[in-house]
């Protein structure tokens, strides 16, 4: 677990080093550690979802999936880990297909999927922080109406909440671009497009479930 946490922290703080990490450590269990890192983030989101569920709150934004409103956070806690893992495998497969179309010959699916997992850690971390802060406020006794009022009114809380989401989106995109282009699987421009589209697809899939 210690190596998994170190890998996660390094990917969050130094996404520019992901390419070097893939080059040096893939044969030493890096793919397994990146998979474990995603499971760790899944557990973190499941924990905050459970806290919101037991606080008696419901999602404040419209739902996409046909799940009950009152029990949505329970479903989110149960489904988030498999949802995250399946979406990771799907996006990795689509990215590999794009690279194959571009003529990439020396392309390892394990290396590509490990790189995409590493590049997604910053997004998951910064996105988890507002979920964590919201759960803490609920534990302290704040009602959902008070939370909505606090988030709706311009002020420090709204600014911090929005800033964390913006940081999550931008950091994840930057990490994806840096990681994919560093491997030289094909031309840099095509790698940049593939990395950006893969990241966008993954974010959209996550936001289908996450509330």
mmCIF file with all atom_site columns, C-alpha atoms in Angstrom:
data_model
loop_
_atom_site.group_PDB
_atom_site.id
_atom_site.type_symbol
_atom_site.label_atom_id
_atom_site.label_alt_id
_atom_site.label_comp_id
_atom_site.label_asym_id
_atom_site.label_entity_id
_atom_site.label_seq_id
_atom_site.pdbx_PDB_ins_code
_atom_site.Cartn_x
_atom_site.Cartn_y
_atom_site.Cartn_z
_atom_site.occupancy
_atom_site.B_iso_or_equiv
_atom_site.pdbx_formal_charge
_atom_site.auth_seq_id
_atom_site.auth_comp_id
_atom_site.auth_asym_id
_atom_site.auth_atom_id
_atom_site.pdbx_PDB_model_num
ATOM 1   C CA . UNK A 1 1   ? 0.000   0.000  0.000   1.00 0.00 ? 1   UNK A CA 1
ATOM 2   C CA . UNK A 1 2   ? 2.886   2.353  0.718   1.00 0.00 ? 2   UNK A CA 1
ATOM 3   C CA . UNK A 1 3   ? 4.144   2.047  -2.864  1.00 0.00 ? 3   UNK A CA 1
ATOM 4   C CA . UNK A 1 4   ? 0.618   2.657  -4.174  1.00 0.00 ? 4   UNK A CA 1
ATOM 5   C CA . UNK A 1 5   ? 0.284   5.856  -2.127  1.00 0.00 ? 5   UNK A CA 1
ATOM 6   C CA . UNK A 1 6   ? 3.712   7.043  -3.274  1.00 0.00 ? 6   UNK A CA 1
ATOM 7   C CA . UNK A 1 7   ? 2.742   6.403  -6.889  1.00 0.00 ? 7   UNK A CA 1
ATOM 8   C CA . UNK A 1 8   ? -0.519  8.315  -6.450  1.00 0.00 ? 8   UNK A CA 1
ATOM 9   C CA . UNK A 1 9   ? 1.147   11.295 -4.755  1.00 0.00 ? 9   UNK A CA 1
ATOM 10  C CA . UNK A 1 10  ? 3.880   11.454 -7.375  1.00 0.00 ? 10  UNK A CA 1
ATOM 11  C CA . UNK A 1 11  ? 1.326   11.410 -10.184 1.00 0.00 ? 11  UNK A CA 1
ATOM 12  C CA . UNK A 1 12  ? -0.625  14.238 -8.511  1.00 0.00 ? 12  UNK A CA 1
ATOM 13  C CA . UNK A 1 13  ? 2.363   16.433 -7.686  1.00 0.00 ? 13  UNK A CA 1
ATOM 14  C CA . UNK A 1 14  ? 4.617   15.670 -10.669 1.00 0.00 ? 14  UNK A CA 1
ATOM 15  C CA . UNK A 1 15  ? 2.534   14.587 -13.665 1.00 0.00 ? 15  UNK A CA 1
ATOM 16  C CA . UNK A 1 16  ? 5.411   15.649 -15.914 1.00 0.00 ? 16  UNK A CA 1
ATOM 17  C CA . UNK A 1 17  ? 7.324   12.609 -14.590 1.00 0.00 ? 17  UNK A CA 1
ATOM 18  C CA . UNK A 1 18  ? 4.681   10.063 -15.590 1.00 0.00 ? 18  UNK A CA 1
ATOM 19  C CA . UNK A 1 19  ? 6.482   9.251  -18.826 1.00 0.00 ? 19  UNK A CA 1
ATOM 20  C CA . UNK A 1 20  ? 9.703   8.472  -16.992 1.00 0.00 ? 20  UNK A CA 1
ATOM 21  C CA . UNK A 1 21  ? 7.805   6.363  -14.497 1.00 0.00 ? 21  UNK A CA 1
ATOM 22  C CA . UNK A 1 22  ? 6.250   4.327  -17.297 1.00 0.00 ? 22  UNK A CA 1
ATOM 23  C CA . UNK A 1 23  ? 9.639   3.853  -18.905 1.00 0.00 ? 23  UNK A CA 1
ATOM 24  C CA . UNK A 1 24  ? 11.397  2.629  -15.767 1.00 0.00 ? 24  UNK A CA 1
ATOM 25  C CA . UNK A 1 25  ? 8.866   0.820  -13.617 1.00 0.00 ? 25  UNK A CA 1
ATOM 26  C CA . UNK A 1 26  ? 6.232   -0.847 -15.796 1.00 0.00 ? 26  UNK A CA 1
ATOM 27  C CA . UNK A 1 27  ? 7.937   -4.220 -15.416 1.00 0.00 ? 27  UNK A CA 1
ATOM 28  C CA . UNK A 1 28  ? 8.009   -3.860 -11.613 1.00 0.00 ? 28  UNK A CA 1
ATOM 29  C CA . UNK A 1 29  ? 4.259   -3.938 -11.029 1.00 0.00 ? 29  UNK A CA 1
ATOM 30  C CA . UNK A 1 30  ? 3.371   -0.386 -12.044 1.00 0.00 ? 30  UNK A CA 1
ATOM 31  C CA . UNK A 1 31  ? 0.163   -1.479 -13.799 1.00 0.00 ? 31  UNK A CA 1
ATOM 32  C CA . UNK A 1 32  ? -1.018  -3.248 -10.646 1.00 0.00 ? 32  UNK A CA 1
ATOM 33  C CA . UNK A 1 33  ? -0.203  -0.195 -8.525  1.00 0.00 ? 33  UNK A CA 1
ATOM 34  C CA . UNK A 1 34  ? -2.046  2.172  -10.863 1.00 0.00 ? 34  UNK A CA 1
ATOM 35  C CA . UNK A 1 35  ? -5.063  -0.134 -10.742 1.00 0.00 ? 35  UNK A CA 1
ATOM 36  C CA . UNK A 1 36  ? -4.843  -0.190 -6.944  1.00 0.00 ? 36  UNK A CA 1
ATOM 37  C CA . UNK A 1 37  ? -4.614  3.603  -6.940  1.00 0.00 ? 37  UNK A CA 1
ATOM 38  C CA . UNK A 1 38  ? -7.896  3.863  -8.813  1.00 0.00 ? 38  UNK A CA 1
ATOM 39  C CA . UNK A 1 39  ? -9.517  1.488  -6.326  1.00 0.00 ? 39  UNK A CA 1
ATOM 40  C CA . UNK A 1 40  ? -8.197  3.678  -3.504  1.00 0.00 ? 40  UNK A CA 1
ATOM 41  C CA . UNK A 1 41  ? -9.831  6.753  -5.036  1.00 0.00 ? 41  UNK A CA 1
ATOM 42  C CA . UNK A 1 42  ? -13.004 4.756  -5.535  1.00 0.00 ? 42  UNK A CA 1
ATOM 43  C CA . UNK A 1 43  ? -13.054 3.915  -1.834  1.00 0.00 ? 43  UNK A CA 1
ATOM 44  C CA . UNK A 1 44  ? -12.534 7.579  -0.954  1.00 0.00 ? 44  UNK A CA 1
ATOM 45  C CA . UNK A 1 45  ? -15.506 8.657  -3.076  1.00 0.00 ? 45  UNK A CA 1
ATOM 46  C CA . UNK A 1 46  ? -17.605 5.793  -1.731  1.00 0.00 ? 46  UNK A CA 1
ATOM 47  C CA . UNK A 1 47  ? -16.856 6.910  1.823   1.00 0.00 ? 47  UNK A CA 1
ATOM 48  C CA . UNK A 1 48  ? -17.975 10.494 1.188   1.00 0.00 ? 48  UNK A CA 1
ATOM 49  C CA . UNK A 1 49  ? -21.064 9.178  -0.597  1.00 0.00 ? 49  UNK A CA 1
ATOM 50  C CA . UNK A 1 50  ? -21.974 7.000  2.381   1.00 0.00 ? 50  UNK A CA 1
ATOM 51  C CA . UNK A 1 51  ? -21.591 9.987  4.717   1.00 0.00 ? 51  UNK A CA 1
ATOM 52  C CA . UNK A 1 52  ? -23.936 12.039 2.548   1.00 0.00 ? 52  UNK A CA 1
ATOM 53  C CA . UNK A 1 53  ? -26.403 9.164  2.365   1.00 0.00 ? 53  UNK A CA 1
ATOM 54  C CA . UNK A 1 54  ? -26.558 8.711  6.144   1.00 0.00 ? 54  UNK A CA 1
ATOM 55  C CA . UNK A 1 55  ? -26.858 12.479 6.577   1.00 0.00 ? 55  UNK A CA 1
ATOM 56  C CA . UNK A 1 56  ? -30.217 12.251 4.816   1.00 0.00 ? 56  UNK A CA 1
ATOM 57  C CA . UNK A 1 57  ? -29.250 14.371 1.818   1.00 0.00 ? 57  UNK A CA 1
ATOM 58  C CA . UNK A 1 58  ? -30.099 13.935 -1.850  1.00 0.00 ? 58  UNK A CA 1
ATOM 59  C CA . UNK A 1 59  ? -28.288 15.120 -4.992  1.00 0.00 ? 59  UNK A CA 1
ATOM 60  C CA . UNK A 1 60  ? -28.695 18.836 -5.646  1.00 0.00 ? 60  UNK A CA 1
ATOM 61  C CA . UNK A 1 61  ? -28.298 18.475 -9.430  1.00 0.00 ? 61  UNK A CA 1
ATOM 62  C CA . UNK A 1 62  ? -30.430 16.555 -11.957 1.00 0.00 ? 62  UNK A CA 1
ATOM 63  C CA . UNK A 1 63  ? -29.824 12.813 -12.266 1.00 0.00 ? 63  UNK A CA 1
ATOM 64  C CA . UNK A 1 64  ? -28.930 10.984 -15.458 1.00 0.00 ? 64  UNK A CA 1
ATOM 65  C CA . UNK A 1 65  ? -29.131 7.389  -14.275 1.00 0.00 ? 65  UNK A CA 1
ATOM 66  C CA . UNK A 1 66  ? -32.553 5.971  -13.330 1.00 0.00 ? 66  UNK A CA 1
ATOM 67  C CA . UNK A 1 67  ? -31.719 5.537  -9.654  1.00 0.00 ? 67  UNK A CA 1
ATOM 68  C CA . UNK A 1 68  ? -33.909 6.553  -6.751  1.00 0.00 ? 68  UNK A CA 1
ATOM 69  C CA . UNK A 1 69  ? -33.305 10.092 -5.550  1.00 0.00 ? 69  UNK A CA 1
ATOM 70  C CA . UNK A 1 70  ? -33.512 9.312  -1.839  1.00 0.00 ? 70  UNK A CA 1
ATOM 71  C CA . UNK A 1 71  ? -31.062 6.405  -2.066  1.00 0.00 ? 71  UNK A CA 1
ATOM 72  C CA . UNK A 1 72  ? -28.859 7.845  -4.810  1.00 0.00 ? 72  UNK A CA 1
ATOM 73  C CA . UNK A 1 73  ? -25.788 8.341  -2.639  1.00 0.00 ? 73  UNK A CA 1
ATOM 74  C CA . UNK A 1 74  ? -26.047 4.737  -1.459  1.00 0.00 ? 74  UNK A CA 1
ATOM 75  C CA . UNK A 1 75  ? -26.071 3.567  -5.064  1.00 0.00 ? 75  UNK A CA 1
ATOM 76  C CA . UNK A 1 76  ? -23.203 5.919  -5.842  1.00 0.00 ? 76  UNK A CA 1
ATOM 77  C CA . UNK A 1 77  ? -21.154 4.436  -3.005  1.00 0.00 ? 77  UNK A CA 1
ATOM 78  C CA . UNK A 1 78  ? -21.826 0.892  -4.218  1.00 0.00 ? 78  UNK A CA 1
ATOM 79  C CA . UNK A 1 79  ? -21.328 1.536  -7.936  1.00 0.00 ? 79  UNK A CA 1
ATOM 80  C CA . UNK A 1 80  ? -18.476 4.021  -8.012  1.00 0.00 ? 80  UNK A CA 1
ATOM 81  C CA . UNK A 1 81  ? -15.552 1.575  -7.847  1.00 0.00 ? 81  UNK A CA 1
ATOM 82  C CA . UNK A 1 82  ? -16.803 -0.764 -10.615 1.00 0.00 ? 82  UNK A CA 1
ATOM 83  C CA . UNK A 1 83  ? -17.929 2.290  -12.613 1.00 0.00 ? 83  UNK A CA 1
ATOM 84  C CA . UNK A 1 84  ? -14.445 3.797  -12.339 1.00 0.00 ? 84  UNK A CA 1
ATOM 85  C CA . UNK A 1 85  ? -12.660 0.566  -13.239 1.00 0.00 ? 85  UNK A CA 1
ATOM 86  C CA . UNK A 1 86  ? -14.866 -0.305 -16.220 1.00 0.00 ? 86  UNK A CA 1
ATOM 87  C CA . UNK A 1 87  ? -14.623 3.237  -17.582 1.00 0.00 ? 87  UNK A CA 1
ATOM 88  C CA . UNK A 1 88  ? -10.817 3.077  -17.231 1.00 0.00 ? 88  UNK A CA 1
ATOM 89  C CA . UNK A 1 89  ? -10.619 -0.154 -19.227 1.00 0.00 ? 89  UNK A CA 1
ATOM 90  C CA . UNK A 1 90  ? -13.042 1.189  -21.842 1.00 0.00 ? 90  UNK A CA 1
ATOM 91  C CA . UNK A 1 91  ? -11.181 4.477  -22.314 1.00 0.00 ? 91  UNK A CA 1
ATOM 92  C CA . UNK A 1 92  ? -7.850  2.625  -22.464 1.00 0.00 ? 92  UNK A CA 1
ATOM 93  C CA . UNK A 1 93  ? -9.201  0.341  -25.180 1.00 0.00 ? 93  UNK A CA 1
ATOM 94  C CA . UNK A 1 94  ? -10.546 3.297  -27.192 1.00 0.00 ? 94  UNK A CA 1
ATOM 95  C CA . UNK A 1 95  ? -7.238  5.144  -26.870 1.00 0.00 ? 95  UNK A CA 1
ATOM 96  C CA . UNK A 1 96  ? -5.370  2.063  -28.042 1.00 0.00 ? 96  UNK A CA 1
ATOM 97  C CA . UNK A 1 97  ? -7.650  1.802  -31.063 1.00 0.00 ? 97  UNK A CA 1
ATOM 98  C CA . UNK A 1 98  ? -6.930  5.439  -31.920 1.00 0.00 ? 98  UNK A CA 1
ATOM 99  C CA . UNK A 1 99  ? -3.191  4.866  -31.716 1.00 0.00 ? 99  UNK A CA 1
ATOM 100 C CA . UNK A 1 100 ? -3.466  1.732  -33.844 1.00 0.00 ? 100 UNK A CA 1
ATOM 101 C CA . UNK A 1 101 ? -5.349  3.710  -36.489 1.00 0.00 ? 101 UNK A CA 1
ATOM 102 C CA . UNK A 1 102 ? -2.498  6.231  -36.462 1.00 0.00 ? 102 UNK A CA 1
ATOM 103 C CA . UNK A 1 103 ? -0.031  3.430  -37.143 1.00 0.00 ? 103 UNK A CA 1
ATOM 104 C CA . UNK A 1 104 ? 1.504   3.026  -33.679 1.00 0.00 ? 104 UNK A CA 1
ATOM 105 C CA . UNK A 1 105 ? 3.367   -0.286 -33.725 1.00 0.00 ? 105 UNK A CA 1
ATOM 106 C CA . UNK A 1 106 ? 5.220   -0.527 -30.420 1.00 0.00 ? 106 UNK A CA 1
ATOM 107 C CA . UNK A 1 107 ? 2.210   0.085  -28.215 1.00 0.00 ? 107 UNK A CA 1
ATOM 108 C CA . UNK A 1 108 ? 1.629   -1.849 -25.004 1.00 0.00 ? 108 UNK A CA 1
ATOM 109 C CA . UNK A 1 109 ? -1.969  -1.778 -23.764 1.00 0.00 ? 109 UNK A CA 1
ATOM 110 C CA . UNK A 1 110 ? -0.741  -2.236 -20.197 1.00 0.00 ? 110 UNK A CA 1
ATOM 111 C CA . UNK A 1 111 ? 1.585   0.735  -20.543 1.00 0.00 ? 111 UNK A CA 1
ATOM 112 C CA . UNK A 1 112 ? -1.098  2.896  -22.114 1.00 0.00 ? 112 UNK A CA 1
ATOM 113 C CA . UNK A 1 113 ? -3.733  2.015  -19.519 1.00 0.00 ? 113 UNK A CA 1
ATOM 114 C CA . UNK A 1 114 ? -1.245  2.560  -16.678 1.00 0.00 ? 114 UNK A CA 1
ATOM 115 C CA . UNK A 1 115 ? -0.389  5.963  -18.121 1.00 0.00 ? 115 UNK A CA 1
ATOM 116 C CA . UNK A 1 116 ? -4.039  6.958  -18.389 1.00 0.00 ? 116 UNK A CA 1
ATOM 117 C CA . UNK A 1 117 ? -4.652  5.906  -14.781 1.00 0.00 ? 117 UNK A CA 1
ATOM 118 C CA . UNK A 1 118 ? -1.686  7.994  -13.610 1.00 0.00 ? 118 UNK A CA 1
ATOM 119 C CA . UNK A 1 119 ? -2.904  11.003 -15.562 1.00 0.00 ? 119 UNK A CA 1
ATOM 120 C CA . UNK A 1 120 ? -6.396  10.707 -14.030 1.00 0.00 ? 120 UNK A CA 1
ATOM 121 C CA . UNK A 1 121 ? -5.195  10.848 -10.429 1.00 0.00 ? 121 UNK A CA 1
ATOM 122 C CA . UNK A 1 122 ? -4.958  14.688 -10.279 1.00 0.00 ? 122 UNK A CA 1
ATOM 123 C CA . UNK A 1 123 ? -8.536  15.001 -11.521 1.00 0.00 ? 123 UNK A CA 1
ATOM 124 C CA . UNK A 1 124 ? -9.830  12.496 -8.983  1.00 0.00 ? 124 UNK A CA 1
ATOM 125 C CA . UNK A 1 125 ? -7.911  14.040 -6.094  1.00 0.00 ? 125 UNK A CA 1
ATOM 126 C CA . UNK A 1 126 ? -8.980  17.646 -6.650  1.00 0.00 ? 126 UNK A CA 1
ATOM 127 C CA . UNK A 1 127 ? -12.540 16.560 -7.409  1.00 0.00 ? 127 UNK A CA 1
ATOM 128 C CA . UNK A 1 128 ? -12.684 14.490 -4.226  1.00 0.00 ? 128 UNK A CA 1
ATOM 129 C CA . UNK A 1 129 ? -11.756 17.474 -2.019  1.00 0.00 ? 129 UNK A CA 1
ATOM 130 C CA . UNK A 1 130 ? -15.090 19.345 -2.415  1.00 0.00 ? 130 UNK A CA 1
ATOM 131 C CA . UNK A 1 131 ? -16.907 16.055 -1.809  1.00 0.00 ? 131 UNK A CA 1
ATOM 132 C CA . UNK A 1 132 ? -14.857 15.597 1.345   1.00 0.00 ? 132 UNK A CA 1
ATOM 133 C CA . UNK A 1 133 ? -15.510 19.134 2.585   1.00 0.00 ? 133 UNK A CA 1
ATOM 134 C CA . UNK A 1 134 ? -19.230 18.706 1.915   1.00 0.00 ? 134 UNK A CA 1
ATOM 135 C CA . UNK A 1 135 ? -19.280 15.459 3.899   1.00 0.00 ? 135 UNK A CA 1
ATOM 136 C CA . UNK A 1 136 ? -17.465 17.106 6.808   1.00 0.00 ? 136 UNK A CA 1
ATOM 137 C CA . UNK A 1 137 ? -20.034 19.916 6.892   1.00 0.00 ? 137 UNK A CA 1
ATOM 138 C CA . UNK A 1 138 ? -22.859 17.379 6.912   1.00 0.00 ? 138 UNK A CA 1
ATOM 139 C CA . UNK A 1 139 ? -21.188 15.502 9.764   1.00 0.00 ? 139 UNK A CA 1
ATOM 140 C CA . UNK A 1 140 ? -20.990 18.762 11.685  1.00 0.00 ? 140 UNK A CA 1
ATOM 141 C CA . UNK A 1 141 ? -24.756 19.103 11.418  1.00 0.00 ? 141 UNK A CA 1
ATOM 142 C CA . UNK A 1 142 ? -25.242 21.349 8.388   1.00 0.00 ? 142 UNK A CA 1
ATOM 143 C CA . UNK A 1 143 ? -28.504 20.722 6.550   1.00 0.00 ? 143 UNK A CA 1
ATOM 144 C CA . UNK A 1 144 ? -28.691 20.396 2.794   1.00 0.00 ? 144 UNK A CA 1
ATOM 145 C CA . UNK A 1 145 ? -30.599 23.674 2.563   1.00 0.00 ? 145 UNK A CA 1
ATOM 146 C CA . UNK A 1 146 ? -27.814 25.463 4.452   1.00 0.00 ? 146 UNK A CA 1
ATOM 147 C CA . UNK A 1 147 ? -25.220 23.865 2.164   1.00 0.00 ? 147 UNK A CA 1
ATOM 148 C CA . UNK A 1 148 ? -27.114 24.901 -0.986  1.00 0.00 ? 148 UNK A CA 1
ATOM 149 C CA . UNK A 1 149 ? -27.494 28.448 0.342   1.00 0.00 ? 149 UNK A CA 1
ATOM 150 C CA . UNK A 1 150 ? -23.775 28.573 1.184   1.00 0.00 ? 150 UNK A CA 1
ATOM 151 C CA . UNK A 1 151 ? -22.811 27.322 -2.265  1.00 0.00 ? 151 UNK A CA 1
ATOM 152 C CA . UNK A 1 152 ? -25.292 29.535 -4.120  1.00 0.00 ? 152 UNK A CA 1
ATOM 153 C CA . UNK A 1 153 ? -24.310 32.827 -2.513  1.00 0.00 ? 153 UNK A CA 1
ATOM 154 C CA . UNK A 1 154 ? -21.110 34.489 -3.779  1.00 0.00 ? 154 UNK A CA 1
ATOM 155 C CA . UNK A 1 155 ? -18.414 34.199 -1.148  1.00 0.00 ? 155 UNK A CA 1
ATOM 156 C CA . UNK A 1 156 ? -15.364 32.264 -0.029  1.00 0.00 ? 156 UNK A CA 1
ATOM 157 C CA . UNK A 1 157 ? -17.072 28.855 -0.006  1.00 0.00 ? 157 UNK A CA 1
ATOM 158 C CA . UNK A 1 158 ? -18.437 29.204 -3.517  1.00 0.00 ? 158 UNK A CA 1
ATOM 159 C CA . UNK A 1 159 ? -15.062 30.464 -4.748  1.00 0.00 ? 159 UNK A CA 1
ATOM 160 C CA . UNK A 1 160 ? -13.149 27.585 -3.157  1.00 0.00 ? 160 UNK A CA 1
ATOM 161 C CA . UNK A 1 161 ? -15.659 24.983 -4.376  1.00 0.00 ? 161 UNK A CA 1
ATOM 162 C CA . UNK A 1 162 ? -15.611 26.203 -7.979  1.00 0.00 ? 162 UNK A CA 1
ATOM 163 C CA . UNK A 1 163 ? -11.832 26.660 -7.922  1.00 0.00 ? 163 UNK A CA 1
ATOM 164 C CA . UNK A 1 164 ? -11.294 23.043 -6.850  1.00 0.00 ? 164 UNK A CA 1
ATOM 165 C CA . UNK A 1 165 ? -13.472 21.760 -9.693  1.00 0.00 ? 165 UNK A CA 1
ATOM 166 C CA . UNK A 1 166 ? -11.646 23.953 -12.229 1.00 0.00 ? 166 UNK A CA 1
ATOM 167 C CA . UNK A 1 167 ? -8.278  22.788 -10.871 1.00 0.00 ? 167 UNK A CA 1
ATOM 168 C CA . UNK A 1 168 ? -9.473  19.179 -11.122 1.00 0.00 ? 168 UNK A CA 1
ATOM 169 C CA . UNK A 1 169 ? -10.495 19.539 -14.767 1.00 0.00 ? 169 UNK A CA 1
ATOM 170 C CA . UNK A 1 170 ? -7.383  21.432 -15.854 1.00 0.00 ? 170 UNK A CA 1
ATOM 171 C CA . UNK A 1 171 ? -4.875  19.348 -13.912 1.00 0.00 ? 171 UNK A CA 1
ATOM 172 C CA . UNK A 1 172 ? -6.317  16.110 -15.248 1.00 0.00 ? 172 UNK A CA 1
ATOM 173 C CA . UNK A 1 173 ? -6.221  17.346 -18.827 1.00 0.00 ? 173 UNK A CA 1
ATOM 174 C CA . UNK A 1 174 ? -2.653  18.612 -18.455 1.00 0.00 ? 174 UNK A CA 1
ATOM 175 C CA . UNK A 1 175 ? -1.523  15.350 -16.879 1.00 0.00 ? 175 UNK A CA 1
ATOM 176 C CA . UNK A 1 176 ? -3.161  13.348 -19.684 1.00 0.00 ? 176 UNK A CA 1
ATOM 177 C CA . UNK A 1 177 ? -1.461  15.409 -22.380 1.00 0.00 ? 177 UNK A CA 1
ATOM 178 C CA . UNK A 1 178 ? 1.945   15.241 -20.689 1.00 0.00 ? 178 UNK A CA 1
ATOM 179 C CA . UNK A 1 179 ? 1.718   11.499 -20.089 1.00 0.00 ? 179 UNK A CA 1
ATOM 180 C CA . UNK A 1 180 ? 0.494   10.433 -23.515 1.00 0.00 ? 180 UNK A CA 1
ATOM 181 C CA . UNK A 1 181 ? 2.812   12.693 -25.529 1.00 0.00 ? 181 UNK A CA 1
ATOM 182 C CA . UNK A 1 182 ? 5.837   11.638 -23.477 1.00 0.00 ? 182 UNK A CA 1
ATOM 183 C CA . UNK A 1 183 ? 5.709   8.047  -24.734 1.00 0.00 ? 183 UNK A CA 1
ATOM 184 C CA . UNK A 1 184 ? 6.223   8.827  -28.443 1.00 0.00 ? 184 UNK A CA 1
ATOM 185 C CA . UNK A 1 185 ? 3.784   6.159  -29.612 1.00 0.00 ? 185 UNK A CA 1
ATOM 186 C CA . UNK A 1 186 ? 2.981   8.291  -32.636 1.00 0.00 ? 186 UNK A CA 1
ATOM 187 C CA . UNK A 1 187 ? 3.242   11.920 -33.720 1.00 0.00 ? 187 UNK A CA 1
ATOM 188 C CA . UNK A 1 188 ? 2.990   14.417 -30.874 1.00 0.00 ? 188 UNK A CA 1
ATOM 189 C CA . UNK A 1 189 ? -0.040  16.177 -32.362 1.00 0.00 ? 189 UNK A CA 1
ATOM 190 C CA . UNK A 1 190 ? -2.016  12.951 -32.712 1.00 0.00 ? 190 UNK A CA 1
ATOM 191 C CA . UNK A 1 191 ? -0.978  11.883 -29.218 1.00 0.00 ? 191 UNK A CA 1
ATOM 192 C CA . UNK A 1 192 ? -2.181  15.212 -27.874 1.00 0.00 ? 192 UNK A CA 1
ATOM 193 C CA . UNK A 1 193 ? -5.569  14.798 -29.541 1.00 0.00 ? 193 UNK A CA 1
ATOM 194 C CA . UNK A 1 194 ? -5.905  11.188 -28.382 1.00 0.00 ? 194 UNK A CA 1
ATOM 195 C CA . UNK A 1 195 ? -4.946  12.086 -24.813 1.00 0.00 ? 195 UNK A CA 1
ATOM 196 C CA . UNK A 1 196 ? -7.397  14.990 -24.709 1.00 0.00 ? 196 UNK A CA 1
ATOM 197 C CA . UNK A 1 197 ? -10.276 12.974 -26.148 1.00 0.00 ? 197 UNK A CA 1
ATOM 198 C CA . UNK A 1 198 ? -9.574  10.040 -23.832 1.00 0.00 ? 198 UNK A CA 1
ATOM 199 C CA . UNK A 1 199 ? -9.575  12.342 -20.832 1.00 0.00 ? 199 UNK A CA 1
ATOM 200 C CA . UNK A 1 200 ? -12.773 14.087 -21.950 1.00 0.00 ? 200 UNK A CA 1
ATOM 201 C CA . UNK A 1 201 ? -14.526 10.753 -22.477 1.00 0.00 ? 201 UNK A CA 1
ATOM 202 C CA . UNK A 1 202 ? -13.479 9.519  -19.038 1.00 0.00 ? 202 UNK A CA 1
ATOM 203 C CA . UNK A 1 203 ? -14.608 12.710 -17.318 1.00 0.00 ? 203 UNK A CA 1
ATOM 204 C CA . UNK A 1 204 ? -18.009 12.561 -19.009 1.00 0.00 ? 204 UNK A CA 1
ATOM 205 C CA . UNK A 1 205 ? -18.485 8.927  -18.003 1.00 0.00 ? 205 UNK A CA 1
ATOM 206 C CA . UNK A 1 206 ? -17.593 9.707  -14.381 1.00 0.00 ? 206 UNK A CA 1
ATOM 207 C CA . UNK A 1 207 ? -19.996 12.659 -14.272 1.00 0.00 ? 207 UNK A CA 1
ATOM 208 C CA . UNK A 1 208 ? -22.835 10.432 -15.452 1.00 0.00 ? 208 UNK A CA 1
ATOM 209 C CA . UNK A 1 209 ? -22.742 8.761  -12.030 1.00 0.00 ? 209 UNK A CA 1
ATOM 210 C CA . UNK A 1 210 ? -21.020 11.177 -9.677  1.00 0.00 ? 210 UNK A CA 1
ATOM 211 C CA . UNK A 1 211 ? -23.172 13.756 -7.874  1.00 0.00 ? 211 UNK A CA 1
#
